[in-house]
mmCIF file of C-alpha atoms in Angstrom:
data_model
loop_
_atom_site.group_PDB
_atom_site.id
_atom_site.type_symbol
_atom_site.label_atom_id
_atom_site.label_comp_id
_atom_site.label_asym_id
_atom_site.label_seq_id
_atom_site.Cartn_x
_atom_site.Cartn_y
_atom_site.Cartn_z
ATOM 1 C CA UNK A 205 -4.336 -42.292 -32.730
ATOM 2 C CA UNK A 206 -1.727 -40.381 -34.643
ATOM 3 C CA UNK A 207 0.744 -38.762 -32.023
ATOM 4 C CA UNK A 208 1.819 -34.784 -32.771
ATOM 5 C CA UNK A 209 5.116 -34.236 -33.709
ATOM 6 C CA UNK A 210 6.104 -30.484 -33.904
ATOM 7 C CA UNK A 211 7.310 -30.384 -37.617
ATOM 8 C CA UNK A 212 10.645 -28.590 -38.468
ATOM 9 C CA UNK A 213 9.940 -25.180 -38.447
ATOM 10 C CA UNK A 214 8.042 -25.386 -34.869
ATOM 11 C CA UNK A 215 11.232 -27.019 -33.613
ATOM 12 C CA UNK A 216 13.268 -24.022 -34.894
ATOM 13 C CA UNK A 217 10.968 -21.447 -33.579
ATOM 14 C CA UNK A 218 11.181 -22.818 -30.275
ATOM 15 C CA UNK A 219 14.797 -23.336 -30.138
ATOM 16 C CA UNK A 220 15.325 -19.852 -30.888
ATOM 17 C CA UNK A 221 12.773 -18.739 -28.176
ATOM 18 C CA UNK A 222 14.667 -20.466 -25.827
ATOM 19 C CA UNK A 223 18.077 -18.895 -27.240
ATOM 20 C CA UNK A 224 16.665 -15.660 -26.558
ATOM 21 C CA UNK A 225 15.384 -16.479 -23.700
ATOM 22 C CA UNK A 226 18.487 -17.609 -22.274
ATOM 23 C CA UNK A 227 20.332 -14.642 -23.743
ATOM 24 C CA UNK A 228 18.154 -12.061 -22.343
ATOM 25 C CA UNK A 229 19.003 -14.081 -18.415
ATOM 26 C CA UNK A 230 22.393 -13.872 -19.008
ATOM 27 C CA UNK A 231 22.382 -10.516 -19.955
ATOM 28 C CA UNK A 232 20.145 -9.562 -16.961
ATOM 29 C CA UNK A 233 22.514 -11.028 -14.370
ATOM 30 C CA UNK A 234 25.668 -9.669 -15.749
ATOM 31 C CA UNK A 235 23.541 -6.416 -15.657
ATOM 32 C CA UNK A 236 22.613 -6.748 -12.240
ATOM 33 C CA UNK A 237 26.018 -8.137 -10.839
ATOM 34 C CA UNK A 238 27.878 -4.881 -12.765
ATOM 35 C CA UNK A 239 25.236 -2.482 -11.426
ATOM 36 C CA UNK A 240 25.395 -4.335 -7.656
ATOM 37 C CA UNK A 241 29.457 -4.263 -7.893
ATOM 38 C CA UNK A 242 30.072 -0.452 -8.753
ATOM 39 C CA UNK A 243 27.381 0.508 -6.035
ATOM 40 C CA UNK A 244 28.822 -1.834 -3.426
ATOM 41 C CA UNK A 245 32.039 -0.312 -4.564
ATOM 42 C CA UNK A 246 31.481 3.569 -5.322
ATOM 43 C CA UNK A 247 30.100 2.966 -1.160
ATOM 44 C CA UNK A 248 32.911 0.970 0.422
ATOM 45 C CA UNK A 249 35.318 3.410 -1.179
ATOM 46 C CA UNK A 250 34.119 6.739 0.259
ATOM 47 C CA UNK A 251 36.123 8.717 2.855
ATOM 48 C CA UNK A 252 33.267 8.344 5.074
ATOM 49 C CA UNK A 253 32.307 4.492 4.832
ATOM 50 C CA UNK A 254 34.201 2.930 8.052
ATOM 51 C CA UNK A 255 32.243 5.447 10.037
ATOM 52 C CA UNK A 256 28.991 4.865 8.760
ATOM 53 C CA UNK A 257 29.433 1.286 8.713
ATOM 54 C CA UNK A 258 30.205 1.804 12.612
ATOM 55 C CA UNK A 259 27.454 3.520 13.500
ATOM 56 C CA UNK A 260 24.544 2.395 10.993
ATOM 57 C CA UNK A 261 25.763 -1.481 10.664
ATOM 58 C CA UNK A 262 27.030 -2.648 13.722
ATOM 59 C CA UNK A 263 26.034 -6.237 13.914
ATOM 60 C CA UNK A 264 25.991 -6.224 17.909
ATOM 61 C CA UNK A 265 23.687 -3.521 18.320
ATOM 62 C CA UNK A 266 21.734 -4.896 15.351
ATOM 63 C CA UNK A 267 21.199 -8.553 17.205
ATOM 64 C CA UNK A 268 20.293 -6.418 20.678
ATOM 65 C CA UNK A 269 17.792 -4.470 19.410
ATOM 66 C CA UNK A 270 16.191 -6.711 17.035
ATOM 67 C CA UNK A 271 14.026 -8.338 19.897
ATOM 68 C CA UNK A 272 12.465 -5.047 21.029
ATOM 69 C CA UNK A 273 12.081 -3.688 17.776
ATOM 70 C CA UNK A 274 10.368 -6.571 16.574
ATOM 71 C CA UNK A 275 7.743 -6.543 19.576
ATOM 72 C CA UNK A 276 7.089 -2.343 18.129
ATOM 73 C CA UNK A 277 6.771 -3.703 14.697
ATOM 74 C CA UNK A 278 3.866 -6.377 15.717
ATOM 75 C CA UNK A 279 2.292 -3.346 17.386
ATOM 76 C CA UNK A 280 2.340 -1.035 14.153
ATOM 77 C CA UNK A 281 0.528 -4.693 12.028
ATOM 78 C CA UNK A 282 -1.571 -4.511 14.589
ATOM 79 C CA UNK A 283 -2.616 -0.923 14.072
ATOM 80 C CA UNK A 284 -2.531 -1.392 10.532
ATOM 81 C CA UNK A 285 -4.680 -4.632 10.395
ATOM 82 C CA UNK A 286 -7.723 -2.684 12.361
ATOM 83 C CA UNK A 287 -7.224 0.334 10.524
ATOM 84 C CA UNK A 288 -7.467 -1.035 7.235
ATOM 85 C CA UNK A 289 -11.019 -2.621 7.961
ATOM 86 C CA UNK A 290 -11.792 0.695 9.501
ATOM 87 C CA UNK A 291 -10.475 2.790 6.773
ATOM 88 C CA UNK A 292 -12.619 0.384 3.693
ATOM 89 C CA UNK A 293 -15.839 1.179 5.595
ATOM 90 C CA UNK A 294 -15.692 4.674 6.645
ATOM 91 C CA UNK A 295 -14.516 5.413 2.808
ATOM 92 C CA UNK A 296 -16.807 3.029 1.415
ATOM 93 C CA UNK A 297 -19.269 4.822 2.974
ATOM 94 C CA UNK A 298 -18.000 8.210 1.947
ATOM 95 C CA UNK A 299 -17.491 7.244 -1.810
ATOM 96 C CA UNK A 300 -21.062 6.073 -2.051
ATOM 97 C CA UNK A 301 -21.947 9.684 -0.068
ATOM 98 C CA UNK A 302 -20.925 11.635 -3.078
ATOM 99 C CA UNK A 303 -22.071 9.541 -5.842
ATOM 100 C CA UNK A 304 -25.635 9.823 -4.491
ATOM 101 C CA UNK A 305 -27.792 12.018 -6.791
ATOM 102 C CA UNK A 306 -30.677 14.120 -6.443
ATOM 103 C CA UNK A 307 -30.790 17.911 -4.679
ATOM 104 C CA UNK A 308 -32.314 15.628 -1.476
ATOM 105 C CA UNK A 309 -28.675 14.397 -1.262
ATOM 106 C CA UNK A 310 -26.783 17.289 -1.631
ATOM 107 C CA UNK A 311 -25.623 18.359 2.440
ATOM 108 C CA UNK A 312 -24.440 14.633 2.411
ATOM 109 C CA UNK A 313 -22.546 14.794 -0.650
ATOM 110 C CA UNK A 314 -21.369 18.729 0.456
ATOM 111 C CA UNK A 315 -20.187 17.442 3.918
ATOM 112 C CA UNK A 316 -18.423 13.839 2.488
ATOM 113 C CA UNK A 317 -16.780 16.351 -0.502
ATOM 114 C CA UNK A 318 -15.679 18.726 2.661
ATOM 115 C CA UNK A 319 -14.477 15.834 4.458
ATOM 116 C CA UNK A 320 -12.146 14.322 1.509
ATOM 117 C CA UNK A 321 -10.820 17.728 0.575
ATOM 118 C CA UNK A 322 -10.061 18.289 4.148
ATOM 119 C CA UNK A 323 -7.985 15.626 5.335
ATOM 120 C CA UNK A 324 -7.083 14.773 1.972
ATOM 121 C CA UNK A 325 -4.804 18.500 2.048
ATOM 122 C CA UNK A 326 -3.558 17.929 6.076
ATOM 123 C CA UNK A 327 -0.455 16.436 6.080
ATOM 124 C CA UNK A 328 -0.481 12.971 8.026
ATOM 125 C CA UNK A 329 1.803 14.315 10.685
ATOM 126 C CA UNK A 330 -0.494 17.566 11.401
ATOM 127 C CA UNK A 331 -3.190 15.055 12.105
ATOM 128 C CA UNK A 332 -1.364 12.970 14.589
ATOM 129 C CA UNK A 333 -0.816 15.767 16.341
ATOM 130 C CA UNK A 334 -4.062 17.646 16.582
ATOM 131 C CA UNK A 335 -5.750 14.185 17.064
ATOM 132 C CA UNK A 336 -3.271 13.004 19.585
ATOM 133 C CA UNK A 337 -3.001 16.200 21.467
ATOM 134 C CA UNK A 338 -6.006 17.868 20.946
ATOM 135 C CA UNK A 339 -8.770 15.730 21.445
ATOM 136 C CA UNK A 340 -7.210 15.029 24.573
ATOM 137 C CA UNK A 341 -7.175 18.555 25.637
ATOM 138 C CA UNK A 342 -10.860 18.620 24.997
ATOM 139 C CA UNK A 343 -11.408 16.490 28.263
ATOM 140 C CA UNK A 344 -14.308 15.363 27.007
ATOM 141 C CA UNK A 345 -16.826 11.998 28.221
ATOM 142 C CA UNK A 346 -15.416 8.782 26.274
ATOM 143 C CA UNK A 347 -12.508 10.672 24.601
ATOM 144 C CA UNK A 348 -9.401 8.012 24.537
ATOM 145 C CA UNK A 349 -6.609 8.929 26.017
ATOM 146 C CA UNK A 350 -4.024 6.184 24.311
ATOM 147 C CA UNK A 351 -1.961 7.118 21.876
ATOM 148 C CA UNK A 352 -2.144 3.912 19.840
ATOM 149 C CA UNK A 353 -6.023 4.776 19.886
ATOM 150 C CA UNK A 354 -5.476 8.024 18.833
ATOM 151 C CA UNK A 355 -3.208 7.109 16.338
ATOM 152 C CA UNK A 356 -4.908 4.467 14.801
ATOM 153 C CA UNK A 357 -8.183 7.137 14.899
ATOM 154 C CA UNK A 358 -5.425 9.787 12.906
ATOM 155 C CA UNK A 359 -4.444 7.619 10.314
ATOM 156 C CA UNK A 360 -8.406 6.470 9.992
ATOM 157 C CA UNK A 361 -9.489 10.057 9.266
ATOM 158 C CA UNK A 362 -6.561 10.572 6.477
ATOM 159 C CA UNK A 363 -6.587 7.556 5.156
ATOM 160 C CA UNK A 364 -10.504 7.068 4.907
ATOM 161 C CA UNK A 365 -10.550 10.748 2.344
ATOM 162 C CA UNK A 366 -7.909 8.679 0.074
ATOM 163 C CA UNK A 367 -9.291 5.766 -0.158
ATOM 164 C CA UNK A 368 -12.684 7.128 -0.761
ATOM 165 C CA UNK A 369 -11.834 8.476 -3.681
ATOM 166 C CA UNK A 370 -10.343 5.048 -5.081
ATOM 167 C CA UNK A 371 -13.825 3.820 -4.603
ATOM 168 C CA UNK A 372 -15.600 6.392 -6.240
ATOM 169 C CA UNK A 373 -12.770 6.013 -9.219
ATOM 170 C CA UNK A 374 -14.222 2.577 -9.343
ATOM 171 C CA UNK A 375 -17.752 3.194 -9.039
ATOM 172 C CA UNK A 376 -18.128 5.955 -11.322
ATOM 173 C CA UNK A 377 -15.538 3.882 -14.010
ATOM 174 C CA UNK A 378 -18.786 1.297 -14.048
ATOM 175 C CA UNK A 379 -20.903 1.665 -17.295
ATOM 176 C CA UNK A 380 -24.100 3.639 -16.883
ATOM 177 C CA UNK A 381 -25.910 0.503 -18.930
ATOM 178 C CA UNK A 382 -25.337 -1.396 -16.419
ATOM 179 C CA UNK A 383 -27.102 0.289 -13.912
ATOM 180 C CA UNK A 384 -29.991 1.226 -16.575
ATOM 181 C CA UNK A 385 -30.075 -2.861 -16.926
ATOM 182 C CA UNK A 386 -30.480 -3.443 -13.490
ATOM 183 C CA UNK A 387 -32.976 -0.628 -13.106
ATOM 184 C CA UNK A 388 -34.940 -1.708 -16.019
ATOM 185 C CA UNK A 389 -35.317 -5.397 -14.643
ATOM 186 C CA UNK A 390 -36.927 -3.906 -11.417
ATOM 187 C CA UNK A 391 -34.245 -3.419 -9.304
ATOM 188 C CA UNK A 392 -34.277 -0.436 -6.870
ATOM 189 C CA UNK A 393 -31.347 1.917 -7.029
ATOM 190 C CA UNK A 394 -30.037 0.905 -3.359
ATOM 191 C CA UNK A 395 -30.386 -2.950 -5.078
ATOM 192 C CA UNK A 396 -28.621 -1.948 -8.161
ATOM 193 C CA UNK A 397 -25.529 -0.300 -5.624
ATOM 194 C CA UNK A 398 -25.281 -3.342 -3.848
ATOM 195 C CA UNK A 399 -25.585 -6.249 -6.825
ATOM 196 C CA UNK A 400 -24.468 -4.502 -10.000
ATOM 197 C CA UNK A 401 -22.085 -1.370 -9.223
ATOM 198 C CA UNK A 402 -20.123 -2.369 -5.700
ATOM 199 C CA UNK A 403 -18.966 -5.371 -6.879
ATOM 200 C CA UNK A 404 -17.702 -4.403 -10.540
ATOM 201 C CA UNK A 405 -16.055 -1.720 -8.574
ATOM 202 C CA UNK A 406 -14.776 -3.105 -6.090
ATOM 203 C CA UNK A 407 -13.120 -5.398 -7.893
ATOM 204 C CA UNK A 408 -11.553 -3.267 -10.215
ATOM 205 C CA UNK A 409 -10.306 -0.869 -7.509
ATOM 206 C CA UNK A 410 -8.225 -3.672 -5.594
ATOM 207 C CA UNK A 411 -4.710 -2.958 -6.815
ATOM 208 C CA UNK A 412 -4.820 0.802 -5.790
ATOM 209 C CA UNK A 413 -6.382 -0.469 -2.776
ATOM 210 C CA UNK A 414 -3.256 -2.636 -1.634
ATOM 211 C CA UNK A 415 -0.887 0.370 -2.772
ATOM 212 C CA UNK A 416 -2.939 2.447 0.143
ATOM 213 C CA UNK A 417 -2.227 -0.425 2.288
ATOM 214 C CA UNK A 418 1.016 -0.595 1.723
ATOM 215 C CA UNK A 419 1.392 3.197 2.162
ATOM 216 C CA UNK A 420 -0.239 2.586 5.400
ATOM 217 C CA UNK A 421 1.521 -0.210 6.685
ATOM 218 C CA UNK A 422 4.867 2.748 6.411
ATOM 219 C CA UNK A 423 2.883 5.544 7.755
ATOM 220 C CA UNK A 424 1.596 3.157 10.685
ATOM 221 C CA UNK A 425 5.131 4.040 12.227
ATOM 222 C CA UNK A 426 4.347 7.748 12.506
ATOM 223 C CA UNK A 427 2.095 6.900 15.662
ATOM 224 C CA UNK A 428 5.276 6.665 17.371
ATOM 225 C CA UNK A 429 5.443 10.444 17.724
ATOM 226 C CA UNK A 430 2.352 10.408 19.906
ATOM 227 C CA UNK A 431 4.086 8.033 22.288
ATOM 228 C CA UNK A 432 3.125 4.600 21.127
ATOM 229 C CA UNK A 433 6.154 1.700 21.707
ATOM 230 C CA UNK A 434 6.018 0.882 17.978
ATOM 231 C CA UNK A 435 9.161 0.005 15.927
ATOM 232 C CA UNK A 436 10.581 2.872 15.161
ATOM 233 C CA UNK A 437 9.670 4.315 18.931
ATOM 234 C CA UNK A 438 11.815 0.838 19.997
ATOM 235 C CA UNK A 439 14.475 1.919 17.314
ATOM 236 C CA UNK A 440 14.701 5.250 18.866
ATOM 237 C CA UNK A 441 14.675 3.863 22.655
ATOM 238 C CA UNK A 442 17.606 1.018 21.539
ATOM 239 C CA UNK A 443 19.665 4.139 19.734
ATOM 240 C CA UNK A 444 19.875 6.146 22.672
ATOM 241 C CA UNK A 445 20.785 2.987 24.771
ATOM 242 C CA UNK A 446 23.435 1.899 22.616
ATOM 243 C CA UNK A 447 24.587 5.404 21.133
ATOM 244 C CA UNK A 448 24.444 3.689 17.708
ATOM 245 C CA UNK A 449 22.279 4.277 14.960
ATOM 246 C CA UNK A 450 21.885 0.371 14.077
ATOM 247 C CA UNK A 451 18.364 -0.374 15.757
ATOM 248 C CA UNK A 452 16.808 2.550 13.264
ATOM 249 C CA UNK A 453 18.348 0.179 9.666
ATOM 250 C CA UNK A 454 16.761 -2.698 11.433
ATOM 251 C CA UNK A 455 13.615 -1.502 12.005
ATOM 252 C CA UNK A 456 13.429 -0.106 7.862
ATOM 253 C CA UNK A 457 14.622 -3.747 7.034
ATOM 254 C CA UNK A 458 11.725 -4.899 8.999
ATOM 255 C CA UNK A 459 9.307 -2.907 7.559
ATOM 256 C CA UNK A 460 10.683 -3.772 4.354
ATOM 257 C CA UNK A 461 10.393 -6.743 4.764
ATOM 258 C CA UNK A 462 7.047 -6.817 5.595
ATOM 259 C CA UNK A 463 6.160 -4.647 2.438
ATOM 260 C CA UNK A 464 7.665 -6.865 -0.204
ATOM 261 C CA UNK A 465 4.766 -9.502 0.118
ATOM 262 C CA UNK A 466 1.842 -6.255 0.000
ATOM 263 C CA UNK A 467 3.641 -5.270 -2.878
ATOM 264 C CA UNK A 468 3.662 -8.880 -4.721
ATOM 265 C CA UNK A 469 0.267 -9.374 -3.800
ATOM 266 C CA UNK A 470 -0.654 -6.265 -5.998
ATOM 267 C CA UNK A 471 1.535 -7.026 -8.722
ATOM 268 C CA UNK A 472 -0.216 -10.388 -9.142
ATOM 269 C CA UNK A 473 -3.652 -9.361 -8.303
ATOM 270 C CA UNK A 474 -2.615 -6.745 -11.279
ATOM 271 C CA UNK A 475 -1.844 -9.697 -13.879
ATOM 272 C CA UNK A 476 -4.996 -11.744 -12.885
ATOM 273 C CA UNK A 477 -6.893 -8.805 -13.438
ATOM 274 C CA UNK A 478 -5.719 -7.997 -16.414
ATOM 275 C CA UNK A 479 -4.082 -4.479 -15.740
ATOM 276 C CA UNK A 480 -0.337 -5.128 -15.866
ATOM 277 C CA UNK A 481 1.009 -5.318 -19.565
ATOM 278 C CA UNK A 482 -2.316 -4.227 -20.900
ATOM 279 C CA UNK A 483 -0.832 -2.146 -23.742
ATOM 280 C CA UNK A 484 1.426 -5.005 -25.064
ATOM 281 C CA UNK A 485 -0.466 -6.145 -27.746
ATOM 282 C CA UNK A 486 -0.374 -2.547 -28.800
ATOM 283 C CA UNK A 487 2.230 -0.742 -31.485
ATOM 284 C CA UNK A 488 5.824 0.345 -28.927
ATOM 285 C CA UNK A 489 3.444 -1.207 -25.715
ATOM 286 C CA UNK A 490 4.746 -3.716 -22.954
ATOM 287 C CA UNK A 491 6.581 -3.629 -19.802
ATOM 288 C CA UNK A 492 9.508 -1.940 -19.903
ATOM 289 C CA UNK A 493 12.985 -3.916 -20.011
#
């Protein structure tokens, strides 16, 4: 068995790929390191920086608050986490509302279009505060009086009109062959929904579906105006303890912090599907560099 050898001109090609690819490193981290230095600089040198530094990075009031912030933050993944399975299902259920066809249909797909428009044009914060103060004010039977609850039930209402719309992006984006195949091999159209469409759509909708998340993991911190110890409720409550606005940068590096994975997550269920760099093979395509 004759072992490959790459022949001459393979041996240059790759050494030159490699060149380049070493060139284009270096020039990246010289980039990156010139870029970080005048920033780091162009801050450190204003008039204002020692104050600032005093009263947004104070490493004491940074390590004190850090425990109680912390405990807010598991609160708002909490939210978040039950949300989120909320949020798929109620817009799941709203997406397939107003792809339904047939005059029979249409008060559904009127009152699921009313519903998306609706809390699709309300501003998050002027639904946290009807919801959190108004439904209270109802004093109704079986009406929830917490404001995590009634948070979590706020961001469910706005969020649910987004997402909805990302599903029926995805649903709609599915071929009509596909459901005259499935029809035409004796499926029913509730069968042809559930086996052919949802999952073809469902798969293709993921990405935008973990930029919602995302977007809702932030927003998950604007329950703290109803009340609810979150982290940025904790940030406020360490801030006026230690007259220092510290415990606020810790709780955005927190959050932070617990975006950056989300936000991989996407960009690599992105390549494995196929989306990111999808123009590249095309004439002035690719990511940009």
């Amino acid at each position: 068995m004759t072992v490959w050898t790459p022949s001459e001109r393979q041996r240059a090609r790759l050494a030159y790929r490699q060149g380049q690819a070493r060139r284009s490193t270096a020039v990246a981290v010289a980039s990156t390191v010139a870029v970080t230095a005048v920033a780091v600089g162009a801050l450190t040198s204003s008039p204002g920086w020692p104050r600032v530094r005093q009263s947004f990075f104070d490493p004491d009031a940074a390590i004190a608050a850090l425990p109680r912030v912390a405990e807010g933050l598991w609160l708002n993944v909490r939210v978040m986490a039950v949300s989120a399975v909320l949020i798929v299902v109620v817009a799941l259920g709203l997406a397939i509302a107003r792809t339904l066809r047939g005059p029979v249909f249409f008060p559904l797909r009127a009152a699921a279009t009313a519903y998306v428009d609706i809390f699709r044009g309300l501003p998050l914060i002027l639904v946290l505060l009807l919801v959190g103060f108004g439904l209270p004010g109802l004093r109704l039977q079986g009406i929830p009086s917490s404001a995590v609850l009634l948070g979590g039930l706020a961001l469910v209402l706005t969020y649910s009109a987004y997402v909805a719309e990302v599903f029926r992006a995805g649903i709609e984006s599915v071929h009509p062959s596909q459901v005259a195949s499935a029809r035409s091999l004796g499926l029913s159209r509730a069968q042809t929904m559930r086996t052919v469409v949802l999952p073809q759509a469902v798969r293709r909708v993921v990405p935008p579906l973990l930029n919602d998340l995302v977007a809702l993991q932030k927003d998950s911190g604007l329950i703290s105006i109803l009340g609810a110890i979150d982290a940025v409720r904790a940030a406020q409550i360490s801030t006026a303890q230690y007259a220092n606005f510290t415990p606020y940068v810790v709780a955005g590096v927190l959050f932070v912090a617990l975006t950056i994975p989300l936000t991989r997550l996407t960009d690599a269920l992105s390549r494995r599907g196929g989306w990111a760099g999808a123009t590249s093979g095309l004439a002035g395509g690719g990511a940009l560099r």
